[in-house]
CSV table of C-alpha atoms in Angstrom, one decimal:
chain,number,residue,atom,x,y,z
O,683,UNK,CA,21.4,7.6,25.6
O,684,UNK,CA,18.9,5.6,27.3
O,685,UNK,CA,17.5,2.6,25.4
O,686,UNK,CA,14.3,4.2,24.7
O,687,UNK,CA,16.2,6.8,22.5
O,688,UNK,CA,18.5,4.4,20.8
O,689,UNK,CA,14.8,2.4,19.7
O,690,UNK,CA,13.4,5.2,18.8
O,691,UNK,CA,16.1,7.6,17.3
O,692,UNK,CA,18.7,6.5,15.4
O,693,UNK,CA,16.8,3.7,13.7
O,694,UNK,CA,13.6,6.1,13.2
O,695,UNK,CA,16.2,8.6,11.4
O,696,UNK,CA,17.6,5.7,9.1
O,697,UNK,CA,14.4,4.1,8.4
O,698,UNK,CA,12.8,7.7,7.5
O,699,UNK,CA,16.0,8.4,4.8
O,700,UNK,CA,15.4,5.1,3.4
O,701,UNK,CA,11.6,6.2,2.8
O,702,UNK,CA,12.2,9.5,1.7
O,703,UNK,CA,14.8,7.9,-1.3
O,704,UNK,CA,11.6,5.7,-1.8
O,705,UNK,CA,9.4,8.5,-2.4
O,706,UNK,CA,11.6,9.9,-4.6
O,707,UNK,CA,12.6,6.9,-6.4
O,708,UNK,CA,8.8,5.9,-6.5
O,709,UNK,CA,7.6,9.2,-8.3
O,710,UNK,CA,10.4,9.8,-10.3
O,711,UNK,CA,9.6,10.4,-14.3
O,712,UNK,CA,12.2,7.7,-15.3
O,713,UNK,CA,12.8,5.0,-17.5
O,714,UNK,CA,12.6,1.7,-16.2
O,715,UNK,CA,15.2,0.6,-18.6
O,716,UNK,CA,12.8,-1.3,-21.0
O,717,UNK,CA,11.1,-0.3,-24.6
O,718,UNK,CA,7.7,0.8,-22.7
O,719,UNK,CA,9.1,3.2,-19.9
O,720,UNK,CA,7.2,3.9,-16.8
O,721,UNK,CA,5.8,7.7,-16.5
O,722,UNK,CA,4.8,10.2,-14.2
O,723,UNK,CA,1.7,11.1,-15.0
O,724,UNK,CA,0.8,15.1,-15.3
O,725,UNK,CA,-1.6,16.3,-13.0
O,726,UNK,CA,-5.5,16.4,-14.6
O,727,UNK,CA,-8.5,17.2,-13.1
O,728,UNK,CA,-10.6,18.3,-16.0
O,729,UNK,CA,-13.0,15.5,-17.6
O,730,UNK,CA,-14.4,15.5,-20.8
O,731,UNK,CA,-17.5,16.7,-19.2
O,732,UNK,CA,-16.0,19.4,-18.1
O,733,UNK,CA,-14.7,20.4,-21.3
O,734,UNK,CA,-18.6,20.9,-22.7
O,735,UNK,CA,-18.8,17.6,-24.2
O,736,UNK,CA,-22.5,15.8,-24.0
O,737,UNK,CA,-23.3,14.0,-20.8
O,738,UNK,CA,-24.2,10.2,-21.6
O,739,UNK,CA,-27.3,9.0,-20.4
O,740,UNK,CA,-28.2,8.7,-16.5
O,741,UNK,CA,-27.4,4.8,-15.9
O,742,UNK,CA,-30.0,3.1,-13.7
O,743,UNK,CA,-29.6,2.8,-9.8
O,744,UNK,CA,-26.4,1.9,-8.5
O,745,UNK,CA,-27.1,-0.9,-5.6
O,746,UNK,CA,-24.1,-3.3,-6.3
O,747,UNK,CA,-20.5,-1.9,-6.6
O,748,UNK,CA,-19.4,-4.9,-7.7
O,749,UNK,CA,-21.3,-5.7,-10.6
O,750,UNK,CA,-19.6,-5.5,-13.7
O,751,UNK,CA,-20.9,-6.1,-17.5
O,752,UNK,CA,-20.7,-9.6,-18.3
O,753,UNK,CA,-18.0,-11.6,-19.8
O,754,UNK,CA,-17.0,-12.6,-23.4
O,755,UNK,CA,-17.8,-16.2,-24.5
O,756,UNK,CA,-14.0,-16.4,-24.7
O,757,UNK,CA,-11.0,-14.1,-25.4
O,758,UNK,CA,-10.3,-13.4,-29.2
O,759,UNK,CA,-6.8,-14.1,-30.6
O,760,UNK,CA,-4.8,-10.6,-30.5
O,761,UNK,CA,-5.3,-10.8,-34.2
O,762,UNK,CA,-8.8,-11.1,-34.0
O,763,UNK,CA,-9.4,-8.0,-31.8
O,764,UNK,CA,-11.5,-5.2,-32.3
O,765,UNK,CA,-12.4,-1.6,-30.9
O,766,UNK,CA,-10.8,-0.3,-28.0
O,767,UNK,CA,-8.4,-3.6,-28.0
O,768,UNK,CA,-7.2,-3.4,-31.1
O,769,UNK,CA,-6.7,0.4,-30.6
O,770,UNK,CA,-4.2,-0.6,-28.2
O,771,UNK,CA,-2.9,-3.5,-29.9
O,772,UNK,CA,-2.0,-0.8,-33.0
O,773,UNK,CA,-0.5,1.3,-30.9
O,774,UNK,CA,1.9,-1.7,-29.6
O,775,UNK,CA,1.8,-1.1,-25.6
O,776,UNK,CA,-0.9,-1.3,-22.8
O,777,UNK,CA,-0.9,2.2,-20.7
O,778,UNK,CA,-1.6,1.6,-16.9
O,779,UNK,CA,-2.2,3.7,-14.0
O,780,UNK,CA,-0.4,2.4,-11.1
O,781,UNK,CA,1.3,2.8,-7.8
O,782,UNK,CA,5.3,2.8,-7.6
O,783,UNK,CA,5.2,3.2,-3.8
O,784,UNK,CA,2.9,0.8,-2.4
O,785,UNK,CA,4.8,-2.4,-1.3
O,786,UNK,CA,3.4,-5.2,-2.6
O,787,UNK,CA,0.8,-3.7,-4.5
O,788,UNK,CA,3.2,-1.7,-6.5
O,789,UNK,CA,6.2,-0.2,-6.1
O,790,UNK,CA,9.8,0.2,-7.2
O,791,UNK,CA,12.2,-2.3,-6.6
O,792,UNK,CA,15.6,-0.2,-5.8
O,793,UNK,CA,17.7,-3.0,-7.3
O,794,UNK,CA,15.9,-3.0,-10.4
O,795,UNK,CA,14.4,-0.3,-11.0
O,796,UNK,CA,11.3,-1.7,-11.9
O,797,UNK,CA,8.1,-1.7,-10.6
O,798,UNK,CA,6.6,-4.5,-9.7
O,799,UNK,CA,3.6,-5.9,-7.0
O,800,UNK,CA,0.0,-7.8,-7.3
O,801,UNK,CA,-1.3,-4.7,-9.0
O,802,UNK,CA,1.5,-5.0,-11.6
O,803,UNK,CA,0.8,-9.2,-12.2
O,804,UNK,CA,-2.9,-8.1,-12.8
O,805,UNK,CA,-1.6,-5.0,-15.6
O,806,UNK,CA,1.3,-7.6,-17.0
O,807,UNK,CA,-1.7,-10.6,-17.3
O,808,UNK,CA,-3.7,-7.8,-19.4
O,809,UNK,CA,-1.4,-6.6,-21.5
O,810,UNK,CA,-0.5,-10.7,-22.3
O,811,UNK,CA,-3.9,-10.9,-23.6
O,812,UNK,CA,-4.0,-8.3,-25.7
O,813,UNK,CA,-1.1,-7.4,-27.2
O,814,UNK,CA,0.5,-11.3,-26.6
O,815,UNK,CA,3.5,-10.3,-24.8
O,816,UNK,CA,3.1,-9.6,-20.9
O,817,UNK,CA,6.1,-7.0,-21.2
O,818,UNK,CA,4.3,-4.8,-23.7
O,819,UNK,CA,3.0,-1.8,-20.5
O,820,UNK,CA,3.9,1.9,-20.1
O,821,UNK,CA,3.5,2.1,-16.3
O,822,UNK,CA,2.1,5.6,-15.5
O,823,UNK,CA,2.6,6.6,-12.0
O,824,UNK,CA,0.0,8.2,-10.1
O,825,UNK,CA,-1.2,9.4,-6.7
O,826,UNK,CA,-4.9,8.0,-5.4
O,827,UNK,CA,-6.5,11.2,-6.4
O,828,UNK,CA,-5.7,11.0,-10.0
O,829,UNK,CA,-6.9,7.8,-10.8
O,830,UNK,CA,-10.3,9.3,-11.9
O,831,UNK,CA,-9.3,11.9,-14.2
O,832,UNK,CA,-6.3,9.8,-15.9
O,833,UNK,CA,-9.7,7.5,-17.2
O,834,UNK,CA,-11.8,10.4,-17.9
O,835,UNK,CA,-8.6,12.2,-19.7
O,836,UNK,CA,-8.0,9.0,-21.7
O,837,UNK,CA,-4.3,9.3,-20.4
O,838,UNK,CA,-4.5,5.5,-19.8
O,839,UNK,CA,-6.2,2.9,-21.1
O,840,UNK,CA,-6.6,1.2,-17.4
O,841,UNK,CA,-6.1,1.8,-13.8
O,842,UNK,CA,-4.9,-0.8,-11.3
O,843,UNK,CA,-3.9,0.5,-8.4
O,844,UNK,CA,-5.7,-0.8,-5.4
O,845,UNK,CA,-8.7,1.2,-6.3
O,846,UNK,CA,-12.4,0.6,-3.9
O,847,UNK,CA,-15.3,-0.3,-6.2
O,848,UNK,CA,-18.2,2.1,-5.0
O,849,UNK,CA,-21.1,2.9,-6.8
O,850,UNK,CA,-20.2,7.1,-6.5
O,851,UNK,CA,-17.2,5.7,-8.9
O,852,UNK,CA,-19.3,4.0,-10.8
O,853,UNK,CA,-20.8,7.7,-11.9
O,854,UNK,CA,-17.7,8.6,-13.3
O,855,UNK,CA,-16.0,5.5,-14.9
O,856,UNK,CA,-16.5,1.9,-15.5
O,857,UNK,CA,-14.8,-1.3,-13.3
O,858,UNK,CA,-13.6,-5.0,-14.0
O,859,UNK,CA,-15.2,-7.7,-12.1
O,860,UNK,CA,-13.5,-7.5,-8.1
O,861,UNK,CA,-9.9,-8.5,-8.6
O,862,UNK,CA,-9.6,-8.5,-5.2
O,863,UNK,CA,-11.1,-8.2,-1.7
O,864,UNK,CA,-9.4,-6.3,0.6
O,865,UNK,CA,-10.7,-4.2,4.2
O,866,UNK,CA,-9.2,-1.2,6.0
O,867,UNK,CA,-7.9,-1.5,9.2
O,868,UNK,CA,-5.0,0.9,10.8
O,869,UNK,CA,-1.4,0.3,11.7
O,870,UNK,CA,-0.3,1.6,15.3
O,871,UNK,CA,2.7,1.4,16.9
O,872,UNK,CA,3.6,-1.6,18.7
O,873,UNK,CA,2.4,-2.5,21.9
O,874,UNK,CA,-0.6,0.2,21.5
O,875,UNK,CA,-3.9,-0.3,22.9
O,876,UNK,CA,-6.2,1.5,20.8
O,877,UNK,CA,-5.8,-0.8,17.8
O,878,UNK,CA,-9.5,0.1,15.8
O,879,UNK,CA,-10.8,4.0,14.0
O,880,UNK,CA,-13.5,4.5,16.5
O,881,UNK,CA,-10.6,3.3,19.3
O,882,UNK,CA,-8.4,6.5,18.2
O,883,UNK,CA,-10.5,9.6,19.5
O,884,UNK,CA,-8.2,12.5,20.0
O,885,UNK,CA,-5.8,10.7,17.6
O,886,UNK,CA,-4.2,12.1,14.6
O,887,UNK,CA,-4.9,9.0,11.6
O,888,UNK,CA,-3.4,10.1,8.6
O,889,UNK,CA,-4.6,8.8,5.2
O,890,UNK,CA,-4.2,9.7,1.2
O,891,UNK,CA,-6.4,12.6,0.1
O,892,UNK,CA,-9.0,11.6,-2.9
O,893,UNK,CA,-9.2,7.9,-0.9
O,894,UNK,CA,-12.2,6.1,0.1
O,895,UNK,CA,-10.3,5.6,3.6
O,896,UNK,CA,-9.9,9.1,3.8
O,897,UNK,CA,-14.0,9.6,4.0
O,898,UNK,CA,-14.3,6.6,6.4
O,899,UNK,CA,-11.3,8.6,8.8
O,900,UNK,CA,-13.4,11.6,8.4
O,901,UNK,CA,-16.8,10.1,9.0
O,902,UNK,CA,-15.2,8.8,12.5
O,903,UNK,CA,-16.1,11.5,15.3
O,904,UNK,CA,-13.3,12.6,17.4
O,905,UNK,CA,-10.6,11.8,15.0
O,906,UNK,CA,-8.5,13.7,13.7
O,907,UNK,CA,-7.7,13.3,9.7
O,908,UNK,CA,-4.4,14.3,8.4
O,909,UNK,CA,-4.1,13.5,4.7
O,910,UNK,CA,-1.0,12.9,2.7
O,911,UNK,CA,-0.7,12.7,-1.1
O,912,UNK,CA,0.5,8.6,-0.2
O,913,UNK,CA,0.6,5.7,1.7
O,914,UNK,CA,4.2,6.5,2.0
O,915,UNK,CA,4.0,10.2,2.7
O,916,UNK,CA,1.9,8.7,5.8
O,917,UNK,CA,4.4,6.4,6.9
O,918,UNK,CA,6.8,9.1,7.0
O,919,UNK,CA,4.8,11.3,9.2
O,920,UNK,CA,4.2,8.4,11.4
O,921,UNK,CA,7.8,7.9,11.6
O,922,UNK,CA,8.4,11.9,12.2
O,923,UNK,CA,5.9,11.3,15.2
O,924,UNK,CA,3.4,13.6,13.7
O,925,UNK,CA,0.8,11.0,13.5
O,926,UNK,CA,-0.2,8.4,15.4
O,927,UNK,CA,-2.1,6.0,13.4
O,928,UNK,CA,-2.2,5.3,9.1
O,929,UNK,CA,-5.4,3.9,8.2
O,930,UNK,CA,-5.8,2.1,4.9
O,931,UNK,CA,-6.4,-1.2,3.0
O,932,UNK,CA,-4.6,-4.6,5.1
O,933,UNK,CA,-2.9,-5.5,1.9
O,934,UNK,CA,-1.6,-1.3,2.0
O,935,UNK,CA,-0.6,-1.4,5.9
O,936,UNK,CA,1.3,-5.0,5.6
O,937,UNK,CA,3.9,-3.3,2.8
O,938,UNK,CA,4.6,-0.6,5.1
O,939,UNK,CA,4.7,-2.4,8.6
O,940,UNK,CA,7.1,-4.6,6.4
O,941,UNK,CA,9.1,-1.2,6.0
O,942,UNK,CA,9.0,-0.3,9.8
O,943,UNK,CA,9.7,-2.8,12.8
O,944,UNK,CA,8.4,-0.6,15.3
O,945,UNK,CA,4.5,-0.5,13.5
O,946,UNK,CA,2.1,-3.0,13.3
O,947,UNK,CA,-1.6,-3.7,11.6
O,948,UNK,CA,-3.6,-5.4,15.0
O,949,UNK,CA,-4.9,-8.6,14.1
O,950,UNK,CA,-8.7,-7.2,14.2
O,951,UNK,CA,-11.3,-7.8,12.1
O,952,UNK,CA,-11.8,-5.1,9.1
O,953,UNK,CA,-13.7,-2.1,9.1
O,954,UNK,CA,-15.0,-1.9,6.2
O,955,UNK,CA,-15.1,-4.0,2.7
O,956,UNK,CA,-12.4,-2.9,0.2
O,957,UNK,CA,-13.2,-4.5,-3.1
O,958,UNK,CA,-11.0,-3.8,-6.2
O,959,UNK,CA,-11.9,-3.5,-9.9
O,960,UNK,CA,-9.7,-2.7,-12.9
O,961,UNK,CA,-10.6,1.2,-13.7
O,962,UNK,CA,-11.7,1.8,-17.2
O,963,UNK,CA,-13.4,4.7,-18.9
O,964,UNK,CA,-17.0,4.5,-18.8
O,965,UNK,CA,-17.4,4.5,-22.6
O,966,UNK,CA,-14.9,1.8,-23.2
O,967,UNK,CA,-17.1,-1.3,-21.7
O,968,UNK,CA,-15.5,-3.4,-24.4
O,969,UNK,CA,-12.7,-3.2,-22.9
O,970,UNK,CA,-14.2,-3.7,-19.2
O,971,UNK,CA,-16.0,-7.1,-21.2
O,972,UNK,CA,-12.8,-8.3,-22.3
O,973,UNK,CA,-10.8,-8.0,-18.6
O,974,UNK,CA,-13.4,-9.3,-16.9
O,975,UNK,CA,-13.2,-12.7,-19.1
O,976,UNK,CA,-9.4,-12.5,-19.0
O,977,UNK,CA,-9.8,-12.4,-14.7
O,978,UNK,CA,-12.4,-15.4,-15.0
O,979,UNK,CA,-9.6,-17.7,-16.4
O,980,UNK,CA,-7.1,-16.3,-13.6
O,981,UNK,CA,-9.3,-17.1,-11.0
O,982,UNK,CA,-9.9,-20.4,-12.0
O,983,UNK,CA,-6.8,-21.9,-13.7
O,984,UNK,CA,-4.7,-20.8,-10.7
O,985,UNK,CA,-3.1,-17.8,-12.1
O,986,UNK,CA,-4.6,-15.6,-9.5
O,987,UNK,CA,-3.5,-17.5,-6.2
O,988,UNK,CA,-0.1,-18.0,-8.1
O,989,UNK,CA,-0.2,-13.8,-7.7
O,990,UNK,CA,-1.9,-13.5,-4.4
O,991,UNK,CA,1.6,-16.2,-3.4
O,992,UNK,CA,4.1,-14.2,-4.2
O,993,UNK,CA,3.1,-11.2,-2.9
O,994,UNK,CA,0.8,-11.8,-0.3
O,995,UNK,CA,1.1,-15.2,1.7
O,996,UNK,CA,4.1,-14.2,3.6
O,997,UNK,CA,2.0,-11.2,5.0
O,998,UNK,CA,-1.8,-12.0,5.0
O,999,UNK,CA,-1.6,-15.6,5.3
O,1000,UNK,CA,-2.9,-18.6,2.7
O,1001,UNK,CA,-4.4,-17.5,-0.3
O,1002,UNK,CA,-8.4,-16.7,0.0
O,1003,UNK,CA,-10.7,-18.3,-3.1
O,1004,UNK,CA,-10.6,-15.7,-5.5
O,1005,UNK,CA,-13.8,-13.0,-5.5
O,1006,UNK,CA,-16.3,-14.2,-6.9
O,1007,UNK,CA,-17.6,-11.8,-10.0
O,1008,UNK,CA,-20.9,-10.2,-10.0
O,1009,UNK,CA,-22.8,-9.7,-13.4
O,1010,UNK,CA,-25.5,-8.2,-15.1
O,1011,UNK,CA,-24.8,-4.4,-15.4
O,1012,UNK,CA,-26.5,-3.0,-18.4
């Protein structure tokens, strides 16, 4: 076997098991061993609007994704809580829609069993606040395309998954302040040349359906868009060889070039701007009001570089300052 094959086989086939145990470990509808166990989330595509209820008011003119409705003066004491908090506080558990096979974002750790990632810090720091234990979350897992209708559906009270603010979201639910700012490049494999979308004519770029980075793949002329229902279902068809390129959020590429030493995410500026907000239903802005002023204090006590730290540094580099939130939404 000639050294090209033993690169490129045997490791390949062992690093493409390990993902597909991921996969399966990552979607699996299992306990995590806790009172609040994570859950795979049924698939739901029909809103409330679809089920004949009355369509709210049109909201004026979207021209800022990232502006949120303002802040509280301060956060209330969990006993002090009231509407859709102290719904949840009742109920005794935050619900979440999250990744479980995004590395560093979230995803499983196969040790533990739990999942765990920035995404998770940010749904652990919410549920802290309102309930006054950080350990009180039901993780539900969920694919990209199923963030939307898990808010419409009310199946969770919040999605953080890595989820682009745009003002066609906007339409259907309501967002935090930007958590964080992120940009999409691609990863390739090492030593390629063509390290940029519009670089990858001819190319096969695969990307998760019901993704913002899916439009931008398809909006590129001359490349060809092959969607997966992950991240990780990418990765493995870039492994297989059936792809040549993953495109998708830096802080999405660097957990899976840290899964595969033959890829890498080219040191190029991004393509686009990525910024993340907490998903909540659109009628539940009390709720939007209260994260925002719970991300406020993250930002600036240091809770929110002590995150970006531990996940991220090692990756993307030193910690950015923190987004800065935009206001005035009515």
């Amino acid at each position: 076997m000639s050294p090209r094959s033993r690169r490129h086989g045997i490791p390949r086939l062992r690093l493409l098991v390990t993902m597909l145990v991921a996969v399966t470990l990552g979607t699996a509808a299992c306990g995590s061993g806790g009172a609040y166990p994570d859950t795979q989330l049924p698939t739901a595509t029909t809103s409330s609007a679809a089920q004949g209820s009355t369509a709210p008011a049109a909201p004026a003119a979207c021209t800022n994704a990232t502006q949120s409705y303002a802040p509280l003066a301060g956060l209330p004491q969990p006993g002090a809580l009231t509407g859709t908090m102290k719904a949840i506080r009742d109920r005794g558990y935050l619900s979440a829609g999250v990744s479980a096979d995004s590395l560093l974002l979230g995803s499983r750790n196969p040790l533990t069993g739990q999942i765990e990632g920035f995404d998770i810090d940010i749904v652990h720091a919410i549920a802290g606040a309102i309930l006054g234990d950080p350990a009180k979350v039901q993780l539900v897992v969920i694919q990209s395309g199923g963030r939307i209708p898990a808010l419409q559906n009310k199946s969770v009270d919040v999605v953080v998954r890595n989820m682009t603010m745009t003002c066609a979201r906007w339409d259907q639910i309501a967002f935090s302040a930007e958590y964080y700012h992120s940009g999409l490049k691609v990863l390739v494999r090492k030593g390629e040349k063509q390290q940029t979308l519009a670089e990858l004519k001819g190319k096969k770029v695969c990307a998760p359906n019901g993704t913002s980075t899916m439009d931008k793949v398809k909006s590129v002329t001359g490349v060809v868009a092959v969607p997966a229902a992950t991240h990780t279902g990418c990765l493995v068809l870039f492994q297989q060889g059936k792809v040549d390129a993953i495109a998708g959020d830096d802080t999405v590429l660097a957990g899976l070039a840290a899964q595969d030493p033959y890829a890498s995410v080219p040191a190029t500026s991004p393509e686009t701007a990525e910024p993340y907000g907490v998903g909540v239903n659109k009628e539940q802005t009390d709720l939007v009001r209260f994260v925002n002023t719970l991300l406020d204090q993250m930002k600036a006590d240091g809770r929110w570089k002590a995150i970006y730290d531990r996940w991220f540094a090692a990756r993307l580099g030193p910690a950015p300052a923190p987004p800065a939130s935009v206001y005035g939404r009515a």
